[in-house]
Amino acid sequence: MASHPSFNDNTSNNESFADVLERGLASPRRRRLIQGGLGLSALASAPVCAPAVAAAASVQAGSPTLGFAPTAMSMADSVSVPEGYTVAVLHATGDPLTKADRPYSNAGLDDPESFGRRVGDHHDGMHLFYLSDQGRFSAKAARRAVLVVNHESSADAQFFHPKGQTSGGMSGKKFSQFGGKEGWDGGARPGSEVVKEILHHGVSIAEVRFDAAGVPVGYLQGSALNRRITPETPVVVRGPAAHRADIHRLFSTRHDPTGNTARGTINNCGYGYTPWGTYLACEENWAQYFNIPAGGRSADAKLTESRRRYGVARSPMPEVLPAGYTTQSQGWFMVADAPDRGQRFARWNISAHGNSAAEDFRQEPHTFGYNLEIDPADPRSVPAKRVAMGRFAHEAAVVGIPAAGQPLSFYMGCDGRSEYIYKFVTAAPWDPADVGRGMAAGNKYLDEGRLYVAKFNDDGSGEWLELSIDNPRIREFSKNGFAFENQAEVYVHTRLAADAVGATKMDRPEWGAVNPANGEVYFALTNNNQANRSPQQVNAANPRSYVDDGKPDSGNPNGHIIRFREDSVRASAFRWDIFLFGAEEGSPAGSNLSGLTAANAFSSPDGLWFSPTTGICWIQTDDGAYKDETNCMLLAAIPGQVGDGGPIEVKNTNAAGDAVLSTQSSFLGATLGEARLRRFLVAPRGAEVTGLAETADGRAVLVNIQHPGENSRPLQGARDFSPEGLESTWPANGGGLARSYGAGVRPRSATLVISRKDGKRIGEA
Ligand code: FEO
Ligand code: CA
Ligand code: CA
């Protein structure tokens, strides 16, 4: 979780009883919900009305049956899976995509520019695309395929360099783009380090090698289909024809004063794929990479208010940084020893030093925060920023079940504390003849459409509120010098438009997923802290908040998964309930509302995905609240449907359990029990589990292991990266793998291939 910021930039009054205070810099730590036996036994007496629906009552005819024994919690530096399964690495951080580059040294010795030709770090969302013999996307299995992977964050960039990151007075400490104690101290950065840190970001595309049974066994080094999209790759800026000129004005920078093009993508976390066969790389925590150096000019009040709402330049640099003071960003613009070729470094400095936006990079942050569409079948295609889908901290963009002649809908989360869930509905009706038409189809479907934000009502209903300049609440919105002038500004300052219409603040929306059996939409709400979800700030869709002896990190530390059903893609209303509450199995019923046991207890759901072959709902965690008992994990669930449970009353208490601080009614789905919810995989130390893809026959599943060993630095003296100083040495240590992977001992993010010794489909009986 240290790779993830936990800021709240939403100080709107939406759905709270009180104004939310501005947060400090330090990234809050998620904590265990209940600490110590006293609180545990006391809270156990807090009454709660559990759903009265029997678990078995709602199992649908034809539902799959889970066919593996639950994997035990583990804190080993190893991947754990059930008996009968095999785990191998497909690729890992730094693997070369070309034949010209050497194998990754894993010792900080690689050519910096080669990072633009290697697999990036922090593997995240991904998808497997089969290609026809004509080289087009194929919706069916085919002989060839490419794996597209997001590379989210450089929070562990110390592993790229021989002795970690170096900068004035901070040698050996880990810099973080997220500010706080681990932030950058303002000293000059060496170009050799910064180039690696920039170029490893983005997306990798690698042709997959299959064995005779169609199980991926690696990637094809040197394939003409291999490609990297980095923060420096040229992209086009697209949006509705009627608003394109206004959009391009907002993208104008010294790099391209016309704003027709922009550079690259960054902090790609969740993802999406389209029915026509392209990939959507979602830009999540892009706001954290920019800053204004000491003495630099800020922007006008309007831009300043938008930056505040997005967390851009959250901690501007003072003239002189006091001893021990650190600030946001990685200091990429403070490179003294390398030419700023193509303003590759200057673009991260957003001070308004020119005469207009076209002469500096004050608008560079406007060029991030979108879904970037990529055609993985065509290495020469130019990716497109799909501005009409809005600008926020994009998590996944998941498409509803396509129906010919009907519009398509994409569901999207904005991952920040108390942020929102959005939906984009295409203007064009779906035409299956567009399968394989690449970026041309993207222009048709993703440039024109309507953007909505979700309001979850306490009676179990919900509404989609359109984000349109024609809405008086948006047209008349005014805050700290910010007002909307046109629809392009609604797309680019989406969070403020969503504030204006009264969207519901959620507990950090992560991935969405659509159940192929019934079209219901699921969203992981990973967690929230007490400062942003106090017992007085709960609502039916986010009903939990515990106060743990006044510690600021209580609240909803274990998260939940919400789901909703629409009557049609055009519907503006929906019905929702809560699918699952994360909890530790020993927690009392008042917090363990879904009746979790040692076989399926989890905390902080993040990745979500329904297998199209088995219908299993896979749940991944990125957790800090449960890590004293287990590493992060992957679980398999067999859901029913919205409404299969019933109403509940959540009593929010203090940790001692002697005071009920609030009571909130909500709606909870049927209890799954161990028959329908089981832990499948546990990750190595320090890693989150993220990214899911599957072969067309369901006989192999790909899973990403991100940032193993991310807590190495606090172990002290780890600058020499000896095994003793590292939290993890995976995957080189071979933990849980069919064979060890790669050189050295430093931990690396990687894509796993999970297959079954009996050749059956993953997870099924
Ligand atoms: Fe990058 Fe919201 O997880
Ligand atoms: Ca995520
Ligand atoms: Ca995450």
mmCIF file of C-alpha atoms in Angstrom, residues 236-244 247-248 274 276 280 371 373 383-390 408 410 424-428 438-451 487 491:
data_model
loop_
_atom_site.group_PDB
_atom_site.id
_atom_site.type_symbol
_atom_site.label_atom_id
_atom_site.label_comp_id
_atom_site.label_asym_id
_atom_site.label_seq_id
_atom_site.Cartn_x
_atom_site.Cartn_y
_atom_site.Cartn_z
ATOM 1 C CA VAL A 236 -3.229 12.453 -29.724
ATOM 2 C CA VAL A 237 -5.805 14.395 -27.741
ATOM 3 C CA ARG A 238 -9.359 13.422 -28.684
ATOM 4 C CA GLY A 239 -12.822 14.496 -27.605
ATOM 5 C CA PRO A 240 -16.250 15.417 -28.940
ATOM 6 C CA ALA A 241 -16.029 17.351 -32.214
ATOM 7 C CA ALA A 242 -18.142 20.195 -30.834
ATOM 8 C CA HIS A 243 -15.729 20.748 -27.922
ATOM 9 C CA ARG A 244 -12.386 19.751 -29.414
ATOM 10 C CA ILE A 247 -10.201 20.879 -25.160
ATOM 11 C CA HIS A 248 -7.083 21.611 -27.188
ATOM 12 C CA THR A 274 -13.033 -2.533 -25.467
ATOM 13 C CA TRP A 276 -13.463 -3.825 -30.612
ATOM 14 C CA LEU A 280 -7.538 1.425 -21.963
ATOM 15 C CA ASN A 371 -8.118 6.744 -20.189
ATOM 16 C CA GLU A 373 -6.609 4.038 -25.648
ATOM 17 C CA PRO A 383 -2.534 6.142 -28.660
ATOM 18 C CA ALA A 384 -5.361 8.569 -27.862
ATOM 19 C CA LYS A 385 -6.371 10.401 -24.693
ATOM 20 C CA ARG A 386 -10.157 9.909 -24.502
ATOM 21 C CA VAL A 387 -11.025 13.214 -22.849
ATOM 22 C CA ALA A 388 -14.822 12.736 -22.998
ATOM 23 C CA MET A 389 -14.458 9.953 -20.376
ATOM 24 C CA GLY A 390 -13.380 12.584 -17.855
ATOM 25 C CA LEU A 408 -21.940 0.844 -24.767
ATOM 26 C CA PHE A 410 -18.051 2.060 -19.320
ATOM 27 C CA PHE A 424 -19.583 6.930 -19.794
ATOM 28 C CA VAL A 425 -22.281 6.004 -22.310
ATOM 29 C CA THR A 426 -21.326 6.057 -25.978
ATOM 30 C CA ALA A 427 -23.341 8.032 -28.491
ATOM 31 C CA ALA A 428 -22.773 5.361 -31.138
ATOM 32 C CA GLY A 438 -8.596 -0.474 -33.718
ATOM 33 C CA MET A 439 -8.241 3.257 -33.141
ATOM 34 C CA ALA A 440 -10.818 4.125 -35.816
ATOM 35 C CA ALA A 441 -13.425 2.275 -33.782
ATOM 36 C CA GLY A 442 -12.150 4.049 -30.672
ATOM 37 C CA ASN A 443 -12.746 7.405 -32.330
ATOM 38 C CA LYS A 444 -16.286 6.291 -33.135
ATOM 39 C CA TYR A 445 -17.248 5.085 -29.661
ATOM 40 C CA LEU A 446 -15.124 6.973 -27.137
ATOM 41 C CA ASP A 447 -15.094 10.529 -28.496
ATOM 42 C CA GLU A 448 -18.824 11.169 -28.386
ATOM 43 C CA GLY A 449 -21.005 10.238 -25.437
ATOM 44 C CA ARG A 450 -22.391 11.269 -22.083
ATOM 45 C CA LEU A 451 -20.525 11.326 -18.771
ATOM 46 C CA GLN A 487 -18.182 21.515 -21.630
ATOM 47 C CA TYR A 491 -14.261 17.003 -18.953
#
